[in-house]
Amino acid sequence: LSNKTNDEIVPTLLTQHLKVKPVTMLTASRSPGYVASPHSKLQSMIWSNPIRNVFITKKPGTTTTREAMVKFITHLHDSYPEINVIVQPPVISEISNDFKTFPEQNPNHPHVLFTGENEDIVTKTDLMVTLGGDGTILHAVSMFHDMQVPPVLAFSLGTLGFLLPFDFSEHEVVFNQVMNSRAKCLHRTRLECFIVRKNDPKKISKLVSVHAMNDIFLHRGNAPYLAYLDVFIDGEYLTRTTADGIALATPTGSTAYSLSAGGSIVSPLVPSILLTPICPRSLSFRPLILPHSSHVKIRISTKSTYNLENNKINLSIDGRPYDSLDVGDEIHVINETGTIYLNGSELPPEYNSPDLFKRKSKIKYSGIYCVAKTENDWSLGINELLGFNSSFRFKPAKTKNDKPSNCSFEE
Amino acid sequence: LSNKTNDEIVPTLLTQHLKVKPVTMLTASRSPGYVASPHSKLQSMIWSNPIRNVFITKKPGTTTTREAMVKFITHLHDSYPEINVIVQPPVISEISNDFKTFPEQNPNHPHVLFTGENEDIVTKTDLMVTLGGDGTILHAVSMFHDMQVPPVLAFSLGTLGFLLPFDFSEHEVVFNQVMNSRAKCLHRTRLECFIVRKNDPKKISKLVSVHAMNDIFLHRGNAPYLAYLDVFIDGEYLTRTTADGIALATPTGSTAYSLSAGGSIVSPLVPSILLTPICPRSLSFRPLILPHSSHVKIRISTKSTYNLENNKINLSIDGRPYDSLDVGDEIHVINETGTIYLNGSELPPEYNSPDLFKRKSKIKYSGIYCVAKTENDWSLGINELLGFNSSFRFKPAKTKNDKPSNCSFEE
Amino acid sequence: LSNKTNDEIVPTLLTQHLKVKPVTMLTASRSPGYVASPHSKLQSMIWSNPIRNVFITKKPGTTTTREAMVKFITHLHDSYPEINVIVQPPVISEISNDFKTFPEQNPNHPHVLFTGENEDIVTKTDLMVTLGGDGTILHAVSMFHDMQVPPVLAFSLGTLGFLLPFDFSEHEVVFNQVMNSRAKCLHRTRLECFIVRKNDPKKISKLVSVHAMNDIFLHRGNAPYLAYLDVFIDGEYLTRTTADGIALATPTGSTAYSLSAGGSIVSPLVPSILLTPICPRSLSFRPLILPHSSHVKIRISTKSTYNLENNKINLSIDGRPYDSLDVGDEIHVINETGTIYLNGSELPPEYNSPDLFKRKSKIKYSGIYCVAKTENDWSLGINELLGFNSSFRFKPAKTKNDKPSNCSFEE
Amino acid sequence: LSNKTNDEIVPTLLTQHLKVKPVTMLTASRSPGYVASPHSKLQSMIWSNPIRNVFITKKPGTTTTREAMVKFITHLHDSYPEINVIVQPPVISEISNDFKTFPEQNPNHPHVLFTGENEDIVTKTDLMVTLGGDGTILHAVSMFHDMQVPPVLAFSLGTLGFLLPFDFSEHEVVFNQVMNSRAKCLHRTRLECFIVRKNDPKKISKLVSVHAMNDIFLHRGNAPYLAYLDVFIDGEYLTRTTADGIALATPTGSTAYSLSAGGSIVSPLVPSILLTPICPRSLSFRPLILPHSSHVKIRISTKSTYNLENNKINLSIDGRPYDSLDVGDEIHVINETGTIYLNGSELPPEYNSPDLFKRKSKIKYSGIYCVAKTENDWSLGINELLGFNSSFRFKPAKTKNDKPSNCSFEE
Ligand SMILES: NC(=O)C1=CN([C@@H]2O[C@H](COP(=O)(O)OP(=O)(O)OC[C@H]3O[C@@H](n4cnc5c(N)ncnc54)[C@H](O)[C@@H]3O)[C@@H](O)[C@H]2O)C=CC1
Ligand SMILES: NC(=O)C1=CN([C@@H]2O[C@H](COP(=O)(O)OP(=O)(O)OC[C@H]3O[C@@H](n4cnc5c(N)ncnc54)[C@H](O)[C@@H]3O)[C@@H](O)[C@H]2O)C=CC1
Ligand SMILES: NC(=O)C1=CN([C@@H]2O[C@H](COP(=O)(O)OP(=O)(O)OC[C@H]3O[C@@H](n4cnc5c(N)ncnc54)[C@H](O)[C@@H]3O)[C@@H](O)[C@H]2O)C=CC1
Ligand SMILES: NC(=O)C1=CN([C@@H]2O[C@H](COP(=O)(O)OP(=O)(O)OC[C@H]3O[C@@H](n4cnc5c(N)ncnc54)[C@H](O)[C@@H]3O)[C@@H](O)[C@H]2O)C=CC1
């Protein structure tokens, strides 16, 4: 099923209890409104039109998430017959034999799952549900580029994540709150990255844009030489760094790679772009927190004596290898609602594509709205997950089994 | 003159060329409008009513600044006879013998300077001019607490400053631009600090508020014991730190003490509050960048065995010792336009003083508008002043005299 | 008793069960030999002459340590009647009523405690036992300056310490091992600090030397200005630092103040001197690890405009305020067996005091030999006490009570 | 010539002025004695038998180094006819046409160069001369593994290096000092790395040993997953790190990769091994300075869910890619004179190869003796080359051209 092209997906009865239909049949996605309140860091998510299409993704290949997915779909079908469940084709193959009964409120009809190409799924999704860890959320959100991201309801199974998911045991209660506009969301910004190739005559045609929830980074990877990177802010030269690489992160990503490289922890509510060097050959490169409206350009530079062919630098988006860049190539990073036409920008006029701006105007709510547990999720997260400011343990361990957390080592 | 109380200042002819008048004679201060532009990080400063009262401060006691002040006043009197110059009483004593001629456009009248108590000066100032370094600006701005700060036009004399002053040689040109609404300003936020004493029955009566342009910090000072500080964000406990102290900084202050303690460099345009520990006894305390709307409470805690009397912790505002705190005392820090009545706050209702809010509503433009040289001042500053990301110097020095900057040592 | 001068201490029966005698009655201290082994990081402590005089110190004022002390003394008197127990006068006052029985092996004689002036105690001590935390050890060791430190057997009571004490519950077994030359020791180096006053005509007369187990630091303390310190290594100018201060630490002290200021963790077995700046106004001051044989000179410098009187800098030794220094004053720091007459040293010849060298030659084993639990104490310590390299806790807490260690906060 | 095997190198007249002979003709290398002095950080290099065989290496492919090499060889042949000059085959091809005259003291004979396989060159070299930067020295020294390294005399050409070379303009004077036993050397230690494969039945046969002057590091390279590394010290488990990688460095290497990753600067005279994590996913991993005698074992670990095939980790020695490791593989790192059979080691007995120890016993002087300029080279280096503790530049630039060093950017 997974390799079928979209128009091949026709309603099919896979088993006695499971039928698949093309996602293209569904009505277009609709989004909730988000209402801020003066006393809250979160925004209320209000559905003036009820949720109809729920897209569920999961971490591939573990029994726990597969079972959770079946449980969650069954719950939706049993309790919310009006809701259409969307999954990706590989998931259907994985779970097709797991439905042994008919939906409760619809005893004579099989379970129905909608599926299709990613590019169709994204146009139909009202709400996205993820089952897995941080990687699952990052991956699911990455499907929605150049368009509005539906609200994200994330569940973890066994392991916690820093993107602050709910425990799966709460799925019934939480989904009910979301349905009834009683859920609150934390807003997270995204970054957008354009690659401009040095040797591209018609630059505009190749203007590729990718979106990052965590970070965009350049790294020397396996290369035995250092990366030489020229950094420009709003069209003005800032510095040249000789380093393993450089990370541009959202506040969300401040606890990911940027943290490992020595960056500060930034609340998701601080509108900003983090510029954190990775192992720079300088004593005086301190991580920078730039305005949200910044246009950051990084150009692959070189020491003249280097062989140009060898000087490839890897670009990764949210930790996934994306492309490799040559000397003279550039990345341009802005926040998702930003524009690269700031005062003083050196970007040539041919980039001033009308498409670029038409697209932007379509998006009402930029960034990512994540259903949140409490006002305090973030503080709890840095305390409980990152072990922030652990005090030195000058109290003796009570019992032999009361080991520090890093003693989890077993041969 | 400096010790005279306000009502004693009567118009006095100090020398043939200099007359002093009470500042109270002047009309009340008026402020410009600030207009943002989509393509600029700066805001245009527009005077719908022309500037009349200019308050000039200077670093005390150096010949260079004294001479510059006389030159600047002379220029104003010569070229802008409609402008009233305000100075503090000690300045008058310092410069009274330095006026040897009459103003050009007013050849038969002596130079006139207005003076008085600080609390009167602040109500009359349309524009503030500082002559000196960062400390001079910090000190001048600190006079304006609980009220709108007039725009700041800063000049340096010989030494540069990170608050990015103009060189004094440009004073005529720059002042003319300011007068003619052709100057642009960088907006900097301020923090506000309330002290709440543990053993104060009527807490509200003692609610003191001070404003910081750089930072508010608690430090053990000379004490041979560590500070134990409990940190709460928006009323929720975050962490207890055992440390030399803790700094809460504005983005402006990110390059001051916070930097020395290991904090990131934050652009003044990122609305945020920096929480940077000072020498904490923890491997895992990383500097935090909190939302601008945060309410940070810090309570002096203690190890039970300590003698309470000895456990004083020093509070400093913009580097000046302000007060010392005892175990159980608290500071509450918010941004100047913020409120401490956020969701979940533990602050008792009696703090909810109506005065507090009446004051706030008076301020139209909070923070500090500093006349800026270029869009790029900040990047230039971190490069040129802080030596940001200096690359290793693997080129030989051209001449013997081409020494690295830290070799400025002389016996 | 505590205020009596030495010659006033005459044998006195304090209670029916406790007699006090002057420490001066005892024979001079003798030290063990220390034998290294190729396969061990520790050294065997061999007593060719059996231990006779045991000096016991404790953390002042807590019931737990008082009770432990009485228990320990009773055990020694019961099991090792040949051993003389030495305590300081205040301890006698504290515990005098706690002996309710006669020693087991000497049923008709009271318990005997030896006491006297510190300067007499140190000349009689064969072995030092401490009951308390790191501070107790630091303080006890500091009594032995300019002379050999007796081996240290440290016990903790309830709280752990980074100087790696034994748990008090093991005191009988461990003391027996020490007595029978079956204990092993970790060797820790000490630093020595000389103060040289600028305005001291006969410098040699005032040459004060103090010894540090952890660190020697200079700090601005309460001063609202920064410290300007010129650093010289082996007589050559290294750098001028503008900072809160500077710490010179032993490897033992690498986990004390130096760690909080950002220093690396250095094994006690690495012969070296750590130079760690405290909140320096520089992006590029990295902690330095200098050779053990280094001669570090730090001179209090000044910006010319400062008022000299105000520019006092505090000197602390192992965390205790020691003295305050003026502009032009210097400290000279070397390892305890080092000499300040290295090549190129600028120290004037008059310091070349014969006394200095005579003293040195007396010391056979420099530094501090601490009875150790296992080869691995240090690694265990950084893991268990400092929470070194705690991994992020992405496993859910098993029970409600399984809180992270920094949630120990209680109102 | 470069591809010829050793026995093919026969005396050949390449040009009228240049003859090549096989290095195997030369007598075996002999080494100087090194004499320490109490007042010096350097050691005098004493040649009881005069230097005969000088091996000269250079950075490949630049005109400047080629010309310098010819100049240096010509000087040796002109002034020291008894000295045999050794070069590698590719160098001969490069410079063969550059000799236009006969040697001064030997006017009728061509210049003679000795060459051959690296494994023969290393057995004949009395003194090694390098022309180029740090990389040239690292590479030259790496030829000498498992044997004594000849003294290194390094010259730089235009660019400075942190391994503190002489300027080439001084080559005549300096070489003369070396010849006449008037030169002093800085001693630098090396690390040795053994790779042990998990799935190697006869582990001993594959026991590979490589030597590092700077560092040995493991890195995830291009992999999109993190490295999981278990670290053991002296056979005891220390910690598991999840990171980009880990660096084990000599004090010499403390200013190379370790510095970029946040490590302290360690004097080459501090006998120690640095363990510095590279971008670890932990807030509390602080660089460690371990005893010189440590045996550090690192095992590639894995999260159980990972695909083993993908989990390759790259090993680099002095920055050169060396090998890639699989899950379960280990590296064992010790100092060059150390042994991996420390107390508690888990290394199986079959590693206890007699060869291993036979080799060790051959080396009289381990590590690398580098001819040094002054006692103070190291302090000068961190100041002048690394820009250590640069103070903030609050003095205005004198002229427009007086730009900070990081403004070297040109489009
Ligand atoms: N040395 C490092 O710390 C590196 C970190 N990364 C980070 O990994 C991210 C991708 O994550 P995965 O797809 O899960 O890859 P992954 O499976 O390699 O996991 C990376 C780890 O980072 C955690 N993580 C992800 N986003 C986070 C966030 N915003 N805050 C705190 N922790 C977070 C994950 O839970 C996981 O433990 C990238 O965006 C990048 O920031 C990537 C490479 C190296
Ligand atoms: N160890 C440290 O770095 C310490 C720093 N400070 C800082 O000093 C500030 C007060 O400054 P002054 O009255 O001039 O005292 P000061 O005369 O003691 O000078 C402190 C230094 O900081 C510089 N400075 C001030 N504000 C700055 C900023 N926003 N960015 C970059 N550099 C800045 C000044 O130019 C001066 O070089 C405080 O707000 C505090 O942040 C205060 C105590 C210790
Ligand atoms: N901000 C900071 O971290 C400061 C640290 N200190 C350190 O405190 C030391 C004096 O200790 P105390 O008399 O116990 O004073 P204290 O009672 O103020 O305790 C300081 C803390 O440091 C711990 N400590 C002491 N020596 C240590 C070591 N070598 N390794 C790890 N932890 C250690 C103690 O257990 C205690 O938790 C000084 O030598 C200095 O290094 C002193 C002032 C400030
Ligand atoms: N992000 C980083 O800082 C990285 C650093 N390296 C370092 O590069 C070294 C290899 O150097 P090259 O062969 O010259 O490669 P390279 O040509 O890539 O140069 C690396 C840079 O490090 C400098 N360098 C080398 N050894 C040094 C030392 N001991 N102290 C100070 N600077 C030093 C070199 O002069 C050069 O500027 C490796 O041993 C490793 O330590 C390697 C990879 C990444």
JSON list of C-alpha atoms in Angstrom, two decimals, chain A residues 59 62 217 219-225 230 232 237-240 244 255-257 259-261 265 278-283 297 299 305 314 319-321 346 382 386-389 406-411, chain D residues 59 62 217 219-225 230 232 237-240 244 255-257 259-261 265 278-283 297 299 305 314 319-321 346 382 386-389 406-411:
[
{"chain": "A", "resi": 59, "resn": "LYS", "atom": "CA", "xyz": [7.26, 6.52, 16.07]},
{"chain": "A", "resi": 62, "resn": "THR", "atom": "CA", "xyz": [7.73, -0.35, 18.35]},
{"chain": "A", "resi": 217, "resn": "PHE", "atom": "CA", "xyz": [22.75, 23.72, 11.69]},
{"chain": "A", "resi": 219, "resn": "HIS", "atom": "CA", "xyz": [28.53, 21.16, 10.50]},
{"chain": "A", "resi": 220, "resn": "ARG", "atom": "CA", "xyz": [31.80, 19.87, 9.06]},
{"chain": "A", "resi": 221, "resn": "GLY", "atom": "CA", "xyz": [30.60, 16.31, 9.72]},
{"chain": "A", "resi": 222, "resn": "ASN", "atom": "CA", "xyz": [33.27, 13.79, 8.83]},
{"chain": "A", "resi": 223, "resn": "ALA", "atom": "CA", "xyz": [35.55, 16.32, 7.21]},
{"chain": "A", "resi": 224, "resn": "PRO", "atom": "CA", "xyz": [39.01, 16.55, 8.77]},
{"chain": "A", "resi": 225, "resn": "TYR", "atom": "CA", "xyz": [39.07, 20.31, 8.18]},
{"chain": "A", "resi": 230, "resn": "ASP", "atom": "CA", "xyz": [30.83, 34.08, 7.39]},
{"chain": "A", "resi": 232, "resn": "PHE", "atom": "CA", "xyz": [25.75, 38.32, 8.38]},
{"chain": "A", "resi": 237, "resn": "TYR", "atom": "CA", "xyz": [28.77, 41.30, 8.22]},
{"chain": "A", "resi": 238, "resn": "LEU", "atom": "CA", "xyz": [29.01, 40.15, 11.83]},
{"chain": "A", "resi": 239, "resn": "THR", "atom": "CA", "xyz": [31.87, 37.68, 12.05]},
{"chain": "A", "resi": 240, "resn": "ARG", "atom": "CA", "xyz": [33.73, 34.81, 10.46]},
{"chain": "A", "resi": 244, "resn": "ASP", "atom": "CA", "xyz": [32.88, 22.50, 13.75]},
{"chain": "A", "resi": 255, "resn": "THR", "atom": "CA", "xyz": [17.38, 22.76, 24.98]},
{"chain": "A", "resi": 256, "resn": "ALA", "atom": "CA", "xyz": [18.44, 20.63, 22.01]},
{"chain": "A", "resi": 257, "resn": "TYR", "atom": "CA", "xyz": [21.80, 20.96, 20.18]},
{"chain": "A", "resi": 259, "resn": "LEU", "atom": "CA", "xyz": [22.37, 23.47, 24.88]},
{"chain": "A", "resi": 260, "resn": "SER", "atom": "CA", "xyz": [25.01, 20.82, 24.23]},
{"chain": "A", "resi": 261, "resn": "ALA", "atom": "CA", "xyz": [27.12, 23.45, 22.49]},
{"chain": "A", "resi": 265, "resn": "ILE", "atom": "CA", "xyz": [18.05, 27.99, 28.00]},
{"chain": "A", "resi": 278, "resn": "ILE", "atom": "CA", "xyz": [29.67, 24.55, 17.69]},
{"chain": "A", "resi": 279, "resn": "CYS", "atom": "CA", "xyz": [33.24, 24.10, 18.96]},
{"chain": "A", "resi": 280, "resn": "PRO", "atom": "CA", "xyz": [34.61, 27.39, 17.59]},
{"chain": "A", "resi": 281, "resn": "ARG", "atom": "CA", "xyz": [38.35, 28.06, 17.36]},
{"chain": "A", "resi": 282, "resn": "SER", "atom": "CA", "xyz": [38.02, 31.23, 19.37]},
{"chain": "A", "resi": 283, "resn": "LEU", "atom": "CA", "xyz": [38.08, 31.99, 23.05]},
{"chain": "A", "resi": 297, "resn": "LYS", "atom": "CA", "xyz": [22.83, 34.81, 6.39]},
{"chain": "A", "resi": 299, "resn": "ARG", "atom": "CA", "xyz": [28.05, 31.81, 3.72]},
{"chain": "A", "resi": 305, "resn": "THR", "atom": "CA", "xyz": [44.60, 27.07, 0.02]},
{"chain": "A", "resi": 314, "resn": "ASN", "atom": "CA", "xyz": [26.45, 19.61, 5.93]},
{"chain": "A", "resi": 319, "resn": "GLY", "atom": "CA", "xyz": [18.73, 17.03, 13.31]},
{"chain": "A", "resi": 320, "resn": "ARG", "atom": "CA", "xyz": [18.05, 15.45, 9.90]},
{"chain": "A", "resi": 321, "resn": "PRO", "atom": "CA", "xyz": [20.72, 15.74, 7.22]},
{"chain": "A", "resi": 346, "resn": "GLU", "atom": "CA", "xyz": [22.36, 42.20, 0.35]},
{"chain": "A", "resi": 382, "resn": "ILE", "atom": "CA", "xyz": [13.93, 22.02, 32.81]},
{"chain": "A", "resi": 386, "resn": "LEU", "atom": "CA", "xyz": [17.18, 18.35, 32.26]},
{"chain": "A", "resi": 387, "resn": "GLY", "atom": "CA", "xyz": [18.10, 18.12, 35.93]},
{"chain": "A", "resi": 388, "resn": "PHE", "atom": "CA", "xyz": [18.57, 21.88, 35.93]},
{"chain": "A", "resi": 389, "resn": "ASN", "atom": "CA", "xyz": [20.65, 23.28, 38.79]},
{"chain": "A", "resi": 406, "resn": "ASN", "atom": "CA", "xyz": [23.79, 8.53, 35.75]},
{"chain": "A", "resi": 407, "resn": "CYS", "atom": "CA", "xyz": [24.57, 5.16, 37.24]},
{"chain": "A", "resi": 408, "resn": "SER", "atom": "CA", "xyz": [22.12, 3.50, 34.91]},
{"chain": "A", "resi": 409, "resn": "PHE", "atom": "CA", "xyz": [25.02, 1.79, 33.25]},
{"chain": "A", "resi": 410, "resn": "GLU", "atom": "CA", "xyz": [24.88, -1.95, 32.81]},
{"chain": "A", "resi": 411, "resn": "GLU", "atom": "CA", "xyz": [27.37, -4.15, 31.02]},
{"chain": "D", "resi": 59, "resn": "LYS", "atom": "CA", "xyz": [54.09, 21.55, 4.37]},
{"chain": "D", "resi": 62, "resn": "THR", "atom": "CA", "xyz": [53.54, 26.08, -1.31]},
{"chain": "D", "resi": 217, "resn": "PHE", "atom": "CA", "xyz": [38.87, 11.87, 19.54]},
{"chain": "D", "resi": 219, "resn": "HIS", "atom": "CA", "xyz": [32.97, 11.79, 16.94]},
{"chain": "D", "resi": 220, "resn": "ARG", "atom": "CA", "xyz": [29.64, 10.95, 15.37]},
{"chain": "D", "resi": 221, "resn": "GLY", "atom": "CA", "xyz": [30.76, 12.75, 12.19]},
{"chain": "D", "resi": 222, "resn": "ASN", "atom": "CA", "xyz": [28.00, 12.85, 9.62]},
{"chain": "D", "resi": 223, "resn": "ALA", "atom": "CA", "xyz": [25.72, 10.51, 11.53]},
{"chain": "D", "resi": 224, "resn": "PRO", "atom": "CA", "xyz": [22.33, 11.98, 12.40]},
{"chain": "D", "resi": 225, "resn": "TYR", "atom": "CA", "xyz": [22.33, 10.16, 15.74]},
{"chain": "D", "resi": 230, "resn": "ASP", "atom": "CA", "xyz": [30.91, 4.50, 28.11]},
{"chain": "D", "resi": 232, "resn": "PHE", "atom": "CA", "xyz": [36.12, 3.88, 32.25]},
{"chain": "D", "resi": 237, "resn": "TYR", "atom": "CA", "xyz": [33.17, 2.78, 35.11]},
{"chain": "D", "resi": 238, "resn": "LEU", "atom": "CA", "xyz": [33.03, 6.57, 35.27]},
{"chain": "D", "resi": 239, "resn": "THR", "atom": "CA", "xyz": [30.11, 7.71, 33.14]},
{"chain": "D", "resi": 240, "resn": "ARG", "atom": "CA", "xyz": [28.13, 7.23, 29.96]},
{"chain": "D", "resi": 244, "resn": "ASP", "atom": "CA", "xyz": [28.80, 14.50, 19.47]},
{"chain": "D", "resi": 255, "resn": "THR", "atom": "CA", "xyz": [44.70, 24.56, 22.99]},
{"chain": "D", "resi": 256, "resn": "ALA", "atom": "CA", "xyz": [43.48, 22.53, 20.00]},
{"chain": "D", "resi": 257, "resn": "TYR", "atom": "CA", "xyz": [40.06, 20.79, 19.80]},
{"chain": "D", "resi": 259, "resn": "LEU", "atom": "CA", "xyz": [39.73, 24.35, 23.79]},
{"chain": "D", "resi": 260, "resn": "SER", "atom": "CA", "xyz": [36.99, 24.71, 21.18]},
{"chain": "D", "resi": 261, "resn": "ALA", "atom": "CA", "xyz": [34.88, 22.24, 23.13]},
{"chain": "D", "resi": 265, "resn": "ILE", "atom": "CA", "xyz": [44.26, 25.63, 28.95]},
{"chain": "D", "resi": 278, "resn": "ILE", "atom": "CA", "xyz": [32.19, 17.42, 22.61]},
{"chain": "D", "resi": 279, "resn": "CYS", "atom": "CA", "xyz": [28.66, 18.84, 22.75]},
{"chain": "D", "resi": 280, "resn": "PRO", "atom": "CA", "xyz": [27.32, 16.49, 25.44]},
{"chain": "D", "resi": 281, "resn": "ARG", "atom": "CA", "xyz": [23.61, 16.12, 26.13]},
{"chain": "D", "resi": 282, "resn": "SER", "atom": "CA", "xyz": [24.09, 16.95, 29.78]},
{"chain": "D", "resi": 283, "resn": "LEU", "atom": "CA", "xyz": [24.19, 20.14, 31.74]},
{"chain": "D", "resi": 297, "resn": "LYS", "atom": "CA", "xyz": [38.87, 3.11, 28.16]},
{"chain": "D", "resi": 299, "resn": "ARG", "atom": "CA", "xyz": [33.48, 1.76, 24.64]},
{"chain": "D", "resi": 305, "resn": "THR", "atom": "CA", "xyz": [16.71, 0.32, 19.49]},
{"chain": "D", "resi": 314, "resn": "ASN", "atom": "CA", "xyz": [34.85, 7.96, 13.86]},
{"chain": "D", "resi": 319, "resn": "GLY", "atom": "CA", "xyz": [42.77, 15.56, 13.66]},
{"chain": "D", "resi": 320, "resn": "ARG", "atom": "CA", "xyz": [43.29, 12.89, 11.00]},
{"chain": "D", "resi": 321, "resn": "PRO", "atom": "CA", "xyz": [40.54, 10.34, 10.43]},
{"chain": "D", "resi": 346, "resn": "GLU", "atom": "CA", "xyz": [39.25, -5.11, 32.98]},
{"chain": "D", "resi": 382, "resn": "ILE", "atom": "CA", "xyz": [48.39, 32.09, 24.82]},
{"chain": "D", "resi": 386, "resn": "LEU", "atom": "CA", "xyz": [45.04, 32.90, 21.29]},
{"chain": "D", "resi": 387, "resn": "GLY", "atom": "CA", "xyz": [44.24, 36.46, 22.36]},
{"chain": "D", "resi": 388, "resn": "PHE", "atom": "CA", "xyz": [43.90, 35.19, 25.91]},
{"chain": "D", "resi": 389, "resn": "ASN", "atom": "CA", "xyz": [41.96, 37.45, 28.27]},
{"chain": "D", "resi": 406, "resn": "ASN", "atom": "CA", "xyz": [38.17, 39.71, 13.46]},
{"chain": "D", "resi": 407, "resn": "CYS", "atom": "CA", "xyz": [37.37, 42.27, 10.81]},
{"chain": "D", "resi": 408, "resn": "SER", "atom": "CA", "xyz": [39.66, 40.54, 8.38]},
{"chain": "D", "resi": 409, "resn": "PHE", "atom": "CA", "xyz": [36.63, 39.72, 6.29]},
{"chain": "D", "resi": 410, "resn": "GLU", "atom": "CA", "xyz": [36.71, 40.57, 2.64]},
{"chain": "D", "resi": 411, "resn": "GLU", "atom": "CA", "xyz": [34.15, 39.73, 0.03]}
]
